[in-house]
Coordinates of C-alpha atoms in Angstrom, one line a residue:
M1 CA 24.3 25.3 -38.2
D2 CA 20.7 26.3 -37.7
V3 CA 19.1 24.5 -34.7
D4 CA 15.9 24.0 -36.7
E5 CA 17.7 22.3 -39.6
L6 CA 19.6 19.7 -37.6
G7 CA 19.5 16.6 -39.8
L8 CA 20.5 13.0 -39.0
Y9 CA 24.0 13.4 -40.3
D10 CA 24.5 16.7 -38.4
F11 CA 23.2 15.0 -35.3
V12 CA 25.6 12.1 -35.6
Q13 CA 28.5 14.5 -36.1
L14 CA 27.4 16.6 -33.1
V15 CA 27.3 13.4 -30.9
R16 CA 30.8 12.4 -32.2
T17 CA 32.2 15.8 -31.3
R18 CA 30.7 15.8 -27.9
R19 CA 31.1 12.1 -27.2
R20 CA 32.9 12.9 -23.9
T21 CA 29.8 14.5 -22.5
L22 CA 27.8 11.5 -23.5
G23 CA 30.3 9.1 -22.0
W24 CA 30.5 10.9 -18.7
T25 CA 26.7 11.0 -18.5
I26 CA 26.4 7.3 -19.2
A27 CA 29.2 6.5 -16.7
A28 CA 27.6 8.7 -14.0
T29 CA 24.1 7.2 -14.3
T30 CA 25.4 3.6 -14.5
I31 CA 27.5 4.0 -11.4
M32 CA 24.5 5.6 -9.6
A33 CA 22.3 2.6 -10.6
L34 CA 25.0 0.1 -9.5
L35 CA 25.3 1.9 -6.1
I36 CA 21.5 1.8 -5.7
G37 CA 21.6 -1.9 -6.4
I38 CA 24.5 -2.6 -4.0
F39 CA 23.3 -0.5 -1.1
S40 CA 19.6 -1.1 -1.3
R41 CA 18.2 -3.6 1.1
P42 CA 17.4 -6.9 -0.7
V43 CA 13.8 -8.1 -0.8
Y44 CA 12.9 -11.8 -0.9
L45 CA 9.6 -13.4 -1.9
A46 CA 8.5 -16.6 -0.1
E47 CA 5.5 -18.3 -1.6
T48 CA 3.2 -21.2 -0.6
V49 CA 0.7 -22.8 -2.9
L50 CA -2.7 -23.6 -1.3
A51 CA -5.8 -25.6 -2.3
P52 CA -9.0 -23.9 -1.0
L53 CA -11.3 -26.3 0.8
S54 CA -15.0 -26.3 1.2
T55 CA -16.1 -25.3 4.7
G56 CA -19.8 -25.4 4.1
G57 CA -20.2 -28.5 6.1
V58 CA -20.1 -32.3 5.7
D59 CA -21.0 -33.4 2.1
G60 CA -20.6 -29.8 1.0
Q61 CA -23.8 -28.5 2.7
G62 CA -24.1 -26.3 5.7
I63 CA -27.2 -25.0 7.3
E64 CA -28.2 -23.0 4.3
G65 CA -27.7 -25.9 1.8
L66 CA -29.6 -28.4 4.0
G67 CA -32.3 -25.8 4.8
S68 CA -32.8 -25.1 1.2
S69 CA -33.3 -28.8 0.4
L70 CA -36.0 -29.1 3.0
G71 CA -38.1 -26.4 1.2
G72 CA -41.1 -24.9 2.9
I73 CA -40.5 -26.5 6.3
A74 CA -37.1 -24.9 6.7
S75 CA -38.4 -21.5 5.5
L76 CA -41.0 -21.6 8.2
V77 CA -38.2 -21.3 10.8
G78 CA -36.2 -18.8 8.9
L79 CA -33.6 -21.1 7.4
G80 CA -32.7 -22.1 3.9
G81 CA -31.7 -20.1 0.8
K82 CA -28.4 -19.9 -1.1
N83 CA -25.4 -17.8 -0.4
G84 CA -24.4 -15.2 -3.0
A85 CA -20.9 -16.6 -3.1
S86 CA -19.5 -20.1 -2.4
D87 CA -17.7 -20.7 0.9
I88 CA -14.5 -21.2 -1.1
E89 CA -14.8 -17.7 -2.6
Q90 CA -15.6 -16.3 0.8
N91 CA -12.5 -18.0 2.3
I92 CA -10.3 -16.5 -0.4
A93 CA -11.8 -13.1 0.3
V94 CA -10.9 -13.7 3.9
L95 CA -7.3 -14.4 2.9
R96 CA -7.2 -11.0 1.2
S97 CA -9.1 -9.2 3.8
R98 CA -8.0 -6.4 6.1
A99 CA -9.7 -8.2 9.1
L100 CA -7.3 -11.2 8.8
A101 CA -4.4 -8.9 8.1
D102 CA -5.1 -6.8 11.3
H103 CA -5.5 -10.0 13.3
F104 CA -2.2 -11.3 12.0
I105 CA -0.4 -8.0 12.6
N106 CA -1.7 -7.9 16.2
Q107 CA -1.0 -11.5 16.9
Y108 CA 2.7 -11.3 15.9
Q109 CA 3.2 -7.6 16.8
L110 CA 4.4 -6.8 13.3
A111 CA 3.9 -3.1 13.6
V112 CA 7.4 -2.8 15.3
V113 CA 8.9 -4.9 12.5
L114 CA 7.2 -3.0 9.6
F115 CA 8.2 0.3 11.2
A116 CA 11.5 -0.6 12.8
D117 CA 13.0 2.8 12.0
R118 CA 10.3 4.4 14.3
W119 CA 10.7 1.9 17.1
D120 CA 13.1 2.6 20.0
K121 CA 14.3 -0.9 21.0
G122 CA 16.2 0.4 24.1
E123 CA 13.2 2.3 25.5
G124 CA 10.6 -0.2 24.2
R125 CA 8.4 2.5 22.8
W126 CA 7.8 4.5 19.6
K127 CA 10.1 7.4 19.0
K128 CA 8.4 10.7 19.6
G129 CA 8.0 13.2 16.9
L130 CA 7.2 12.8 13.2
P131 CA 9.5 10.6 11.1
N132 CA 9.6 13.2 8.3
P133 CA 7.9 16.5 9.0
I134 CA 8.2 17.8 5.5
M135 CA 6.6 14.8 3.9
D136 CA 3.9 14.8 6.6
R137 CA 3.0 18.4 5.7
V138 CA 3.0 17.6 2.0
S139 CA 0.7 14.6 2.7
R140 CA -1.6 16.7 4.8
L141 CA -1.8 19.3 2.0
L142 CA -2.5 16.7 -0.7
D143 CA -5.2 15.2 1.6
S144 CA -6.9 18.6 2.1
L145 CA -6.8 19.4 -1.7
S146 CA -8.2 16.0 -2.6
G147 CA -10.9 16.2 0.0
D148 CA -9.6 13.1 1.9
T149 CA -9.8 13.0 5.7
V150 CA -6.8 14.5 7.3
H151 CA -5.6 12.0 10.0
V152 CA -4.0 13.3 13.1
R153 CA -0.9 11.3 13.9
P154 CA -0.5 9.9 17.5
S155 CA 1.7 12.2 19.6
D156 CA 4.0 9.3 20.6
G157 CA 5.1 8.8 17.0
A158 CA 3.3 5.5 16.5
P159 CA 2.1 4.6 13.0
T160 CA -1.7 4.8 12.5
P161 CA -3.6 1.6 11.9
D162 CA -4.1 2.5 8.3
E163 CA -0.4 3.0 7.8
I164 CA 0.3 -0.4 9.3
Y165 CA -2.2 -2.1 7.1
R166 CA -0.9 -0.4 3.9
A167 CA 2.6 -1.4 4.8
F168 CA 1.6 -5.0 5.4
D169 CA -0.5 -5.1 2.2
K170 CA 2.6 -4.3 0.2
V171 CA 4.3 -7.4 1.9
R172 CA 1.4 -9.8 1.3
S173 CA 0.2 -11.0 -2.1
V174 CA -2.7 -13.4 -2.9
D175 CA -3.1 -14.7 -6.5
R176 CA -5.5 -17.4 -7.7
Q177 CA -5.1 -19.5 -10.8
E178 CA -8.3 -19.5 -12.8
K179 CA -7.8 -22.9 -14.3
S180 CA -6.7 -24.9 -11.3
G181 CA -8.3 -22.8 -8.6
L182 CA -5.1 -23.0 -6.6
V183 CA -4.0 -20.0 -4.5
T184 CA -0.5 -18.6 -4.3
L185 CA 0.2 -16.7 -1.1
G186 CA 3.4 -14.6 -1.1
M187 CA 5.3 -12.7 1.5
K188 CA 8.0 -10.2 0.7
W189 CA 10.6 -9.2 3.3
H190 CA 14.3 -8.3 3.7
D191 CA 15.0 -11.6 5.5
P192 CA 14.2 -14.7 3.5
I193 CA 13.6 -16.8 6.7
V194 CA 11.2 -14.3 8.1
A195 CA 9.4 -14.1 4.8
A196 CA 8.9 -17.9 4.7
T197 CA 7.8 -17.9 8.4
W198 CA 5.2 -15.3 7.8
A199 CA 3.8 -17.1 4.7
S200 CA 3.4 -20.3 6.7
E201 CA 2.0 -18.6 9.8
Y202 CA -0.4 -16.6 7.7
V203 CA -2.0 -19.8 6.4
T204 CA -2.3 -21.1 9.9
A205 CA -3.9 -17.8 11.0
A206 CA -6.3 -17.9 8.0
N207 CA -7.4 -21.5 8.9
D208 CA -7.9 -20.6 12.6
Y209 CA -9.8 -17.4 11.7
V210 CA -12.2 -19.2 9.3
R211 CA -12.6 -22.1 11.8
A212 CA -13.5 -19.7 14.7
Q213 CA -16.1 -18.1 12.5
K214 CA -17.6 -21.4 11.5
I215 CA -17.8 -22.7 15.0
S216 CA -19.4 -19.5 16.2
E217 CA -22.0 -19.7 13.4
A218 CA -22.7 -23.3 14.2
Q219 CA -23.2 -22.5 17.9
R220 CA -25.6 -19.7 17.1
S221 CA -27.5 -21.9 14.7
L222 CA -27.7 -24.8 17.2
T223 CA -29.0 -22.4 19.9
Y224 CA -31.6 -21.1 17.5
L225 CA -32.6 -24.6 16.3
E226 CA -32.9 -26.0 19.9
D227 CA -35.2 -23.0 20.7
Q228 CA -37.4 -23.8 17.7
I229 CA -37.6 -27.5 18.7
Q230 CA -38.9 -26.5 22.1
K231 CA -41.5 -24.2 20.5
T232 CA -43.0 -26.6 17.9
S233 CA -45.0 -29.8 18.4
L234 CA -45.3 -30.8 14.7
T235 CA -43.6 -34.1 13.9
E236 CA -42.5 -33.0 10.4
M237 CA -41.0 -29.8 11.9
H238 CA -39.2 -31.8 14.5
T239 CA -37.7 -34.1 11.9
A240 CA -36.5 -31.2 9.8
L241 CA -35.0 -29.3 12.7
Y242 CA -33.2 -32.4 14.0
K243 CA -31.6 -32.9 10.6
L244 CA -30.4 -29.3 10.7
V245 CA -29.1 -29.8 14.2
E246 CA -27.2 -32.9 13.0
S247 CA -25.7 -31.0 10.1
E248 CA -24.6 -28.1 12.3
T249 CA -23.1 -30.5 14.9
K250 CA -21.1 -32.3 12.2
Q251 CA -20.0 -28.9 10.9
S252 CA -18.7 -27.9 14.4
M253 CA -17.0 -31.3 14.8
V254 CA -15.2 -31.0 11.4
A255 CA -14.1 -27.4 12.3
N256 CA -12.6 -28.6 15.6
V257 CA -10.9 -31.7 14.2
R258 CA -9.6 -30.7 10.7
E259 CA -6.4 -28.7 11.1
E260 CA -6.2 -27.4 7.5
F261 CA -9.8 -26.3 7.6
A262 CA -10.1 -23.6 4.9
F263 CA -6.8 -24.1 3.0
R264 CA -4.6 -27.2 2.4
I265 CA -0.9 -26.5 1.8
I266 CA 0.2 -28.0 -1.5
D267 CA 3.7 -26.5 -1.6
P268 CA 5.0 -25.1 1.7
A269 CA 6.9 -21.9 1.8
T270 CA 10.7 -22.1 2.0
A271 CA 13.4 -19.5 2.5
P272 CA 14.2 -18.1 -1.0
E273 CA 17.9 -17.8 -2.0
R274 CA 17.4 -15.2 -4.8
R275 CA 16.1 -11.7 -4.2
V276 CA 13.2 -10.3 -6.2
S277 CA 14.5 -6.7 -5.8
P278 CA 16.6 -4.8 -6.4
K279 CA 17.4 -6.5 -9.7
R280 CA 20.9 -5.3 -10.5
V281 CA 20.9 -6.3 -14.1
V282 CA 17.7 -4.3 -14.7
L283 CA 19.2 -1.4 -12.8
L284 CA 22.3 -1.6 -14.9
G285 CA 20.2 -1.5 -18.1
I286 CA 18.2 1.5 -16.8
G287 CA 21.5 3.2 -15.9
L288 CA 22.9 2.7 -19.4
M289 CA 19.8 3.7 -21.3
G290 CA 18.9 6.5 -18.9
G291 CA 22.5 7.9 -19.2
F292 CA 22.4 7.6 -23.0
M293 CA 19.1 9.5 -23.3
L294 CA 20.1 12.1 -20.7
G295 CA 23.5 12.6 -22.5
L296 CA 21.7 13.2 -25.8
G297 CA 19.5 15.7 -24.1
I298 CA 22.4 17.5 -22.6
I299 CA 24.2 17.6 -26.0
L300 CA 21.1 19.0 -27.7
V301 CA 20.7 21.7 -25.1
Q302 CA 24.4 22.6 -25.3
N303 CA 24.1 22.8 -29.1
Y304 CA 21.0 25.0 -28.9
F305 CA 22.7 27.6 -26.6
S306 CA 25.8 27.5 -28.8
V307 CA 23.8 28.2 -31.9
M308 CA 21.9 31.0 -30.1
R309 CA 25.2 32.6 -29.0
I310 CA 26.6 32.5 -32.6
A311 CA 23.3 33.9 -33.9
R312 CA 23.5 36.8 -31.5
R313 CA 27.1 37.7 -32.4
G314 CA 26.3 37.6 -36.1

């Protein structure tokens, strides 16, 4: 038959005559998919639901809010005005930030966990040499072609800070629900207990990180305000400055006392029982469909060469 005139009926007959090829292809891809699902390391997702809290100060006002309400008096000493984003939005940004991620990674020494295959437990150091010289050269070539900066790997085989962050960013997920405003923090890892522990500890680290920032800001503000009080003799100015001092003092007290400072845990993280990947049912479906499509392709290619051979003989 002419390869250009292969109709639906001819195609069905062709598949029927070469059904063994199709069957073997489907069996091979299905078995391969099942082996991937069986031998791949499972990944578990531990999630905790958080309620973002206002950290702008008592009654929802910090030094900016109170300074703004005092109008011209506060502006004379360089205070007042509104933030571009609310403190809640800023705290959620901190939860997603690289700064907090790097702090958490360093605090719990997660680099050796994220790159366990490059860490020598017996020697207590990074394995010397590149983990994959071929991929490293390919990566360097792609960086040079794209104009990106070519990073020089440490000679001791340690991962670069950017590698560590990108690896952790694949583990961490932060999603906010638009209607309720609640935040879902997720951690993916091969051990469900470790994933749940990281999720809980990351919330603690976020609260401590924001708390430290607020206390530091309050201390700087108090130092500035006390200096301004010493410099001015106006009664109205003194009254305004003392109100600002009171606000910052309360802010510092709240930061020191309130344990869940930036985020309140609504639903704590627990060790999940079901994996999120690999999904064996999905892999099975991919194996079956992929094998079917690949088998049809092989049959068509075989038929093409068969027709070409017959045409040459004739």
